[in-house]
N, CA, C and O atoms as a Tinker XYZ file with bonds, in Angstrom:
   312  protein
     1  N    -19.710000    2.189000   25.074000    73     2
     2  CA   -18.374000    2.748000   25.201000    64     1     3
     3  C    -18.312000    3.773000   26.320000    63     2     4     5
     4  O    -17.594000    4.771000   26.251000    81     3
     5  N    -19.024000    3.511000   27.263000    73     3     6
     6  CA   -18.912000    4.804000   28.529000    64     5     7
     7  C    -19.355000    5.929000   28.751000    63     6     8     9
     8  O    -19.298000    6.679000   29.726000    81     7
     9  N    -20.192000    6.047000   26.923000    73     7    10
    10  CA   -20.643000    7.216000   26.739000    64     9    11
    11  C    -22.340000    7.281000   27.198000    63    10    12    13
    12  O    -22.872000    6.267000   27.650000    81    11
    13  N    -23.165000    8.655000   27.023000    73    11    14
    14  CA   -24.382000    8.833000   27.173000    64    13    15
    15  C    -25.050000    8.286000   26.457000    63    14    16    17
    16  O    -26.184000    8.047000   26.871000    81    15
    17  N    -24.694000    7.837000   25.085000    73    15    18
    18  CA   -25.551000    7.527000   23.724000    64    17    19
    19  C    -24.978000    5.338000   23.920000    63    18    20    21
    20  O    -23.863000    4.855000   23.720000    81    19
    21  N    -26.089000    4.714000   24.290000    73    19    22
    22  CA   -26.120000    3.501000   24.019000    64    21    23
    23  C    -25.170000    2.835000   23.221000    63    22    24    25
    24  O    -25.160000    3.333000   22.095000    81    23
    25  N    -24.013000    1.503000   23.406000    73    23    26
    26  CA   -22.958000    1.098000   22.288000    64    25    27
    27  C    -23.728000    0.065000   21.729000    63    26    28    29
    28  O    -23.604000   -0.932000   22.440000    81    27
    29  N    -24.649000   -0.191000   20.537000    73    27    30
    30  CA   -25.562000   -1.033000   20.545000    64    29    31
    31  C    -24.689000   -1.791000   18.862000    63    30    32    33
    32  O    -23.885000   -1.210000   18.132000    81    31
    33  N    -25.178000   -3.036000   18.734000    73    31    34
    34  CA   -24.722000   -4.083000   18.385000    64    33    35
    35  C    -24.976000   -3.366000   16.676000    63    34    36    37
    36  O    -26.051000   -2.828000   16.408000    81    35
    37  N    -23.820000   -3.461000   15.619000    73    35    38
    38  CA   -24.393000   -3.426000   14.515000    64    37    39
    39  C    -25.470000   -4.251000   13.983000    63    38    40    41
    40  O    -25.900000   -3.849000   12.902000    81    39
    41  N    -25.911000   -5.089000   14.362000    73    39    42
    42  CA   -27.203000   -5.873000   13.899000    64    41    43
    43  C    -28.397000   -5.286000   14.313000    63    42    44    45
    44  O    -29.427000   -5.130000   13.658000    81    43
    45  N    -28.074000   -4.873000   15.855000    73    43    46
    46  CA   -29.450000   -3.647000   16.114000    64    45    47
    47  C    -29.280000   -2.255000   15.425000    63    46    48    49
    48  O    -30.366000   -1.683000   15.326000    81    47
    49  N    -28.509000   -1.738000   15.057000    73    47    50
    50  CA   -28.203000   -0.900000   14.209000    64    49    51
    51  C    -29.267000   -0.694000   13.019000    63    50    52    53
    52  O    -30.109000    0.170000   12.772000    81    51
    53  N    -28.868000   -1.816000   12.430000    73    51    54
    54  CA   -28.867000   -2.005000   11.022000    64    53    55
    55  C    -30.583000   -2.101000   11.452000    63    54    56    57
    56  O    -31.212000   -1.557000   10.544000    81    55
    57  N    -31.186000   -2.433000   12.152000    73    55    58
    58  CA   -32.383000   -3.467000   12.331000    64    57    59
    59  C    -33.381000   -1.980000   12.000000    63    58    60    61
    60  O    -34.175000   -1.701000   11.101000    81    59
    61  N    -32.814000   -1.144000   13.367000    73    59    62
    62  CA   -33.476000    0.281000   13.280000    64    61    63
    63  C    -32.842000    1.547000   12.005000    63    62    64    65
    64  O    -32.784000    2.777000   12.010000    81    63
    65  N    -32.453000    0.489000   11.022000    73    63    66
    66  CA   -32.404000    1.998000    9.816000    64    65    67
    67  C    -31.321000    2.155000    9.306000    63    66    68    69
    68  O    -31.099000    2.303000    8.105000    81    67
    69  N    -30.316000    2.130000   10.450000    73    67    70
    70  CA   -28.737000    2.728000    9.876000    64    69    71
    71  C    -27.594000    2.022000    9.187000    63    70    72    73
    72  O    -26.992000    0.990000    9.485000    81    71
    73  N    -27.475000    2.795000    8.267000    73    71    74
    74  CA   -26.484000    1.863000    7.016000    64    73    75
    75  C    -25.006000    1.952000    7.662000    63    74    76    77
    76  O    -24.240000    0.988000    7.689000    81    75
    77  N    -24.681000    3.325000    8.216000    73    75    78
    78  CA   -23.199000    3.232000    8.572000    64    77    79
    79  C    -23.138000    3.838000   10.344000    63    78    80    81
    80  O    -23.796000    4.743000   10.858000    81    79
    81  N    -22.222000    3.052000   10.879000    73    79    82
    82  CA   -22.291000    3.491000   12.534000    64    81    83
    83  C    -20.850000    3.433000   12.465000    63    82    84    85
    84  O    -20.190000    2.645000   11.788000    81    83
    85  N    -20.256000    4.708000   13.534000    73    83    86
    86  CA   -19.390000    4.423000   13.568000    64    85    87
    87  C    -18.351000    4.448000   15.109000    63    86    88    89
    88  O    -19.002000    5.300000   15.713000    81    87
    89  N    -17.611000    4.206000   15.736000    73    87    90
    90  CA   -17.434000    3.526000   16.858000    64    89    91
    91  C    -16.029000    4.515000   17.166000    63    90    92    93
    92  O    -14.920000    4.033000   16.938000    81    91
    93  N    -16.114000    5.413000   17.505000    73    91    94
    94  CA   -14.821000    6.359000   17.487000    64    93    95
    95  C    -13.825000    6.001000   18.426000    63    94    96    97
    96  O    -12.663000    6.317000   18.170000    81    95
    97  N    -14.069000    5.437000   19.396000    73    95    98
    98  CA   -12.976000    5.066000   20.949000    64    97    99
    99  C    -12.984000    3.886000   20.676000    63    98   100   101
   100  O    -12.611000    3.327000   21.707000    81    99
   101  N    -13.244000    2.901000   19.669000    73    99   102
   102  CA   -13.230000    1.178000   19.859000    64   101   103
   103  C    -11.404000    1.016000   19.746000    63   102   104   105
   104  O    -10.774000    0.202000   20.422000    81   103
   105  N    -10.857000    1.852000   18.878000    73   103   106
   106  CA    -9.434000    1.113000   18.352000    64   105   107
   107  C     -8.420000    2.019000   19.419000    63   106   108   109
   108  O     -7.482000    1.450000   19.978000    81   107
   109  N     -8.620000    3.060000   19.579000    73   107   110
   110  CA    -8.207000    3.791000   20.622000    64   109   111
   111  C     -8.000000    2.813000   22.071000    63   110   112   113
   112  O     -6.904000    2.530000   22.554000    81   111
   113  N     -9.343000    2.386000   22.616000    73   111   114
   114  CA    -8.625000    1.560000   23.751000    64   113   115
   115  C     -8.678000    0.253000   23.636000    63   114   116   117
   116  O     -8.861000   -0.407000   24.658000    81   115
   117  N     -8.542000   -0.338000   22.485000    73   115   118
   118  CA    -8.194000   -1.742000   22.554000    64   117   119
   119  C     -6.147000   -1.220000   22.362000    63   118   120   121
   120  O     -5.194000   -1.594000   23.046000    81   119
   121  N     -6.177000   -0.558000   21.525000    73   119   122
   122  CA    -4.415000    0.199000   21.515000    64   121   123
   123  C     -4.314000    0.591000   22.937000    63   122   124   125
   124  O     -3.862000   -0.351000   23.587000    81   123
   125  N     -4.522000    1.451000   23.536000    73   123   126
   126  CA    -3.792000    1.826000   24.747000    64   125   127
   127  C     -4.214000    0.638000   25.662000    63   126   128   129
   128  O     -3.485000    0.611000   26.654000    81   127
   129  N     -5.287000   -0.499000   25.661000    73   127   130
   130  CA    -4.938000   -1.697000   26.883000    64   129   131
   131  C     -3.640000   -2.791000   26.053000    63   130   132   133
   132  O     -2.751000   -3.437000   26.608000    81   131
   133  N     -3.869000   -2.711000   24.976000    73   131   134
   134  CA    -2.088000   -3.349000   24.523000    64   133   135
   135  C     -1.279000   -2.958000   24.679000    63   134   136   137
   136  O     -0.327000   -3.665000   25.012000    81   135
   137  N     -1.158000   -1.683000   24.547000    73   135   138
   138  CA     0.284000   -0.943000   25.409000    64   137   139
   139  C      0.554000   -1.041000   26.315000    63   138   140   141
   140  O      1.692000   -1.293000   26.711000    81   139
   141  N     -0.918000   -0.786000   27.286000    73   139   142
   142  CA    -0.408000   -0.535000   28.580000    64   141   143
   143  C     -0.368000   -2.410000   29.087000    63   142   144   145
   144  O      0.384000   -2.715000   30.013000    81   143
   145  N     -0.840000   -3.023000   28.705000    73   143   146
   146  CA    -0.005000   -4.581000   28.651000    64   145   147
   147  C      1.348000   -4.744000   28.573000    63   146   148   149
   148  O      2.074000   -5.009000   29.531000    81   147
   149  N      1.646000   -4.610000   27.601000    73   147   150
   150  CA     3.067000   -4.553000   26.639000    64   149   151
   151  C      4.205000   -4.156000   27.467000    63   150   152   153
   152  O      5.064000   -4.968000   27.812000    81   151
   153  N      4.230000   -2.579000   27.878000    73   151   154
   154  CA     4.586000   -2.085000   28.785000    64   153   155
   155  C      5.295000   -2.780000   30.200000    63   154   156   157
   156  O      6.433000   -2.845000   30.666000    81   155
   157  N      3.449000   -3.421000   30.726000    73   155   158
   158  CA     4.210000   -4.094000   32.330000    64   157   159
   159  C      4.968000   -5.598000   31.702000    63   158   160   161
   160  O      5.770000   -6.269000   32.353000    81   159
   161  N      4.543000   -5.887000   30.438000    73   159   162
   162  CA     5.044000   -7.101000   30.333000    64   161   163
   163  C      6.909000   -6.607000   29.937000    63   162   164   165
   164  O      7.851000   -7.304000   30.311000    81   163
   165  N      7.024000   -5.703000   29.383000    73   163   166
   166  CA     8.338000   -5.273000   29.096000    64   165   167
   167  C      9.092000   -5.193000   30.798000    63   166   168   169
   168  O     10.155000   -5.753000   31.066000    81   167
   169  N      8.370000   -4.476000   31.681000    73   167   170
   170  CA     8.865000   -4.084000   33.162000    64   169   171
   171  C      9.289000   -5.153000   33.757000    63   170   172   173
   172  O     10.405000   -5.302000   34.256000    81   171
   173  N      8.131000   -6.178000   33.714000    73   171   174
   174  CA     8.044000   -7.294000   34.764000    64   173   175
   175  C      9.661000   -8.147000   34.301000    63   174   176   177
   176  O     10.251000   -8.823000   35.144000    81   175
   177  N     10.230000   -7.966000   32.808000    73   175   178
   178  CA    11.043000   -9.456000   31.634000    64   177   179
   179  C     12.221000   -8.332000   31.814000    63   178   180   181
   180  O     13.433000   -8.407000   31.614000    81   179
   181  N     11.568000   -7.490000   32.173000    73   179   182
   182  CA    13.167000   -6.223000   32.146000    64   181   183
   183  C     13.777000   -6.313000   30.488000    63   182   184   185
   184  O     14.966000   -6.381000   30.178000    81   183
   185  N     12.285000   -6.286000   29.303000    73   183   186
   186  CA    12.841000   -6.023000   28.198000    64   185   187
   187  C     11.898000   -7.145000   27.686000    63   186   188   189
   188  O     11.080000   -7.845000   28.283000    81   187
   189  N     12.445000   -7.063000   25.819000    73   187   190
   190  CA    11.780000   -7.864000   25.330000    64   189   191
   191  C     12.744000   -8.800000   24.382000    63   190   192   193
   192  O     13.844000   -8.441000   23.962000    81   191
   193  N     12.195000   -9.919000   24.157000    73   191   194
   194  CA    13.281000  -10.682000   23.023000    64   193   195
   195  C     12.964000  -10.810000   21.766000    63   194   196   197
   196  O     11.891000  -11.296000   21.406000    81   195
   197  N     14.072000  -10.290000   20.787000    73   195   198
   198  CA    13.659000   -9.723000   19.224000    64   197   199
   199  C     12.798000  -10.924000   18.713000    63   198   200   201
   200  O     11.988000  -10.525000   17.876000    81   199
   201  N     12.708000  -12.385000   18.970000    73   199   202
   202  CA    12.244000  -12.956000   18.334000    64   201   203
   203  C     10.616000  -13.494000   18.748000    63   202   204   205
   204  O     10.018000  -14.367000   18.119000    81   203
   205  N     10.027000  -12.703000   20.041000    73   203   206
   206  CA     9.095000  -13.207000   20.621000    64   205   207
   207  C      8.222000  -13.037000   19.896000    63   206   208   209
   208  O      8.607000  -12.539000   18.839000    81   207
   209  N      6.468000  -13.339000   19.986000    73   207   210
   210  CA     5.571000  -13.829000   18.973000    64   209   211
   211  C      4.983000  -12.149000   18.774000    63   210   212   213
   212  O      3.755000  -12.139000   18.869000    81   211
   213  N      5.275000  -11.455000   18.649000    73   211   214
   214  CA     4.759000   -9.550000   18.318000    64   213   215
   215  C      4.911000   -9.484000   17.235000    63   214   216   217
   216  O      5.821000  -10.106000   16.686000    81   215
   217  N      4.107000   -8.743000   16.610000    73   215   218
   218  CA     4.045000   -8.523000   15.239000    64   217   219
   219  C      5.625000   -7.954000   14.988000    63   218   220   221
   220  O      6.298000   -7.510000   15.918000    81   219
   221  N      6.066000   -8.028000   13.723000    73   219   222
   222  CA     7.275000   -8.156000   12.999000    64   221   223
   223  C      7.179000   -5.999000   12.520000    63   222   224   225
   224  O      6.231000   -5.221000   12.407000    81   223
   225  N      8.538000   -5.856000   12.401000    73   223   226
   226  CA     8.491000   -4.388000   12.344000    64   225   227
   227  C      7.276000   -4.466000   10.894000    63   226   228   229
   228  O      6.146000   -3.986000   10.811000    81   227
   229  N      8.090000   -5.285000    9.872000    73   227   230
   230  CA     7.698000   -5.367000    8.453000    64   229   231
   231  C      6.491000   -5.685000    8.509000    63   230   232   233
   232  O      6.137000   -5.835000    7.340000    81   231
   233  N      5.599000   -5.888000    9.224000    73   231   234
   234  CA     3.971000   -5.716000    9.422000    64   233   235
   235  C      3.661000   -4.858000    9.382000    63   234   236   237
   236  O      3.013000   -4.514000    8.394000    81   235
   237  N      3.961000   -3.817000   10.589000    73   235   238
   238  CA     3.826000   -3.166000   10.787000    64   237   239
   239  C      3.927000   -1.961000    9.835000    63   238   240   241
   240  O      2.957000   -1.282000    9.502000    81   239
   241  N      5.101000   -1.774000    9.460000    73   239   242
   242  CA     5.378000   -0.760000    8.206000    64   241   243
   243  C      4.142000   -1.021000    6.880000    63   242   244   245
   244  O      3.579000   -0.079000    6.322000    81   243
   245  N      3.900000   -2.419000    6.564000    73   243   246
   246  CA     2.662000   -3.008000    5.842000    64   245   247
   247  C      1.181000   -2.311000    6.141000    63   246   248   249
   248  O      0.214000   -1.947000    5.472000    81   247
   249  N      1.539000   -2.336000    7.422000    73   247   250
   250  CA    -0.052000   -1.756000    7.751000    64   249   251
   251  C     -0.347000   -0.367000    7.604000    63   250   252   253
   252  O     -1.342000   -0.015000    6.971000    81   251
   253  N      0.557000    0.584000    8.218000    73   251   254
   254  CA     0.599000    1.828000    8.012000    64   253   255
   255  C      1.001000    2.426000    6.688000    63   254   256   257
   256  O      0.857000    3.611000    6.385000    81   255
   257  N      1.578000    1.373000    5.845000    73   255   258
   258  CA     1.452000    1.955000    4.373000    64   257   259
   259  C      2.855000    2.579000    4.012000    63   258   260   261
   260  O      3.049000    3.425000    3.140000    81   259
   261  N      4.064000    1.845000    5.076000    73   259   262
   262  CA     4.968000    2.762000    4.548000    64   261   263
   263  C      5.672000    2.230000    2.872000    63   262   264   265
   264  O      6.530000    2.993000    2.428000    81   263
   265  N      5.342000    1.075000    2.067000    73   263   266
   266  CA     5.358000    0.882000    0.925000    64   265   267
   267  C      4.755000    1.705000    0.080000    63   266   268   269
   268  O      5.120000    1.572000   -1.088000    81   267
   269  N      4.037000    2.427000    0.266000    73   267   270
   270  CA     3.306000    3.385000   -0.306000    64   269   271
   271  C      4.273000    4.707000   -0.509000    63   270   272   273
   272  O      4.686000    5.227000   -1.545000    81   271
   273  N      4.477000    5.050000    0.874000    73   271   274
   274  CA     5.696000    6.266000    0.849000    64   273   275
   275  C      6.669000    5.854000    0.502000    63   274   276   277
   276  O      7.386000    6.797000    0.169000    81   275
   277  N      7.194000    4.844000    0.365000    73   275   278
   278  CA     8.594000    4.356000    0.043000    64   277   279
   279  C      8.529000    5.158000   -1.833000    63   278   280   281
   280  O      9.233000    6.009000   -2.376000    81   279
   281  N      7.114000    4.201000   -2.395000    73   279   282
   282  CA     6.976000    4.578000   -3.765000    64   281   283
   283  C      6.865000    5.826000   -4.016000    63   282   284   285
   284  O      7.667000    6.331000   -4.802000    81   283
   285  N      5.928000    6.556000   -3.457000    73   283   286
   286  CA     6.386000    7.720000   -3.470000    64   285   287
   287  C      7.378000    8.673000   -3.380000    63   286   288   289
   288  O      7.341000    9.707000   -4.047000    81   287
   289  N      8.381000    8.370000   -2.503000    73   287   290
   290  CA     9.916000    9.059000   -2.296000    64   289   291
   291  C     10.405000    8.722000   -3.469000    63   290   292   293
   292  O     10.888000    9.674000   -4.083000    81   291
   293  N     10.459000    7.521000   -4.089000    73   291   294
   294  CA    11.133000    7.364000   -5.441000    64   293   295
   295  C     10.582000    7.915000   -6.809000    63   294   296   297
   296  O     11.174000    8.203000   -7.849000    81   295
   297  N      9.282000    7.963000   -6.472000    73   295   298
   298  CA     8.497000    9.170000   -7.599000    64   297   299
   299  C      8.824000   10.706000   -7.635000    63   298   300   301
   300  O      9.059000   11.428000   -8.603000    81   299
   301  N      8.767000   11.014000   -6.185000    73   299   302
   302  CA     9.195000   12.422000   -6.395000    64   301   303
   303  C     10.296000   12.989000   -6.030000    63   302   304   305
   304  O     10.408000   14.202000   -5.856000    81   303
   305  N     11.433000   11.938000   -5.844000    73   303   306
   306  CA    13.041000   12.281000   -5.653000    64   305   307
   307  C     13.606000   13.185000   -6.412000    63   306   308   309
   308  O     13.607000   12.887000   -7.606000    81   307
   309  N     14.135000   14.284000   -6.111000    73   307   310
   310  CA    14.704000   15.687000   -6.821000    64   309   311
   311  C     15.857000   14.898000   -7.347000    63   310   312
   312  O     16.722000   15.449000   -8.028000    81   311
């Protein structure tokens, strides 16, 4: 990952000892090279069309758990 300390394969990992590794910049720039994709692809189309193949808002809200807060707002509604 660009860093001083070797990005070595969880299988070599595991080989030399270690039960948990963990990869702090992996999701970080696989997200900002999709954005910054996304982005020129938005520039180049001058926009995007609601029905193109991108994940759906309602995924999205799925993933981040906003069903969770939803339940919650209705649990602790004054």
């Amino acid at each position: 990952q660009d860093g001083k300390t070797p990005c070595l394969h969880a299988d070599a990992l595991e080989q030399l000892g270690f039960k948990i590794a963990i990869y702090p910049s992996m999701l970080f720039r696989i997200a900002a090279w999709a954005m910054q994709e996304e982005l020129a692809r938005f520039k180049r189309e001058k926009g995007y069309a609601p029905d193109d193949d991108r994940m759906a808002f309602a995924e999205v809200q799925d993933i981040v758990g906003f069903p969770w807060y939803y339940e919650m707002e209705e649990k602790y509604r004054a």
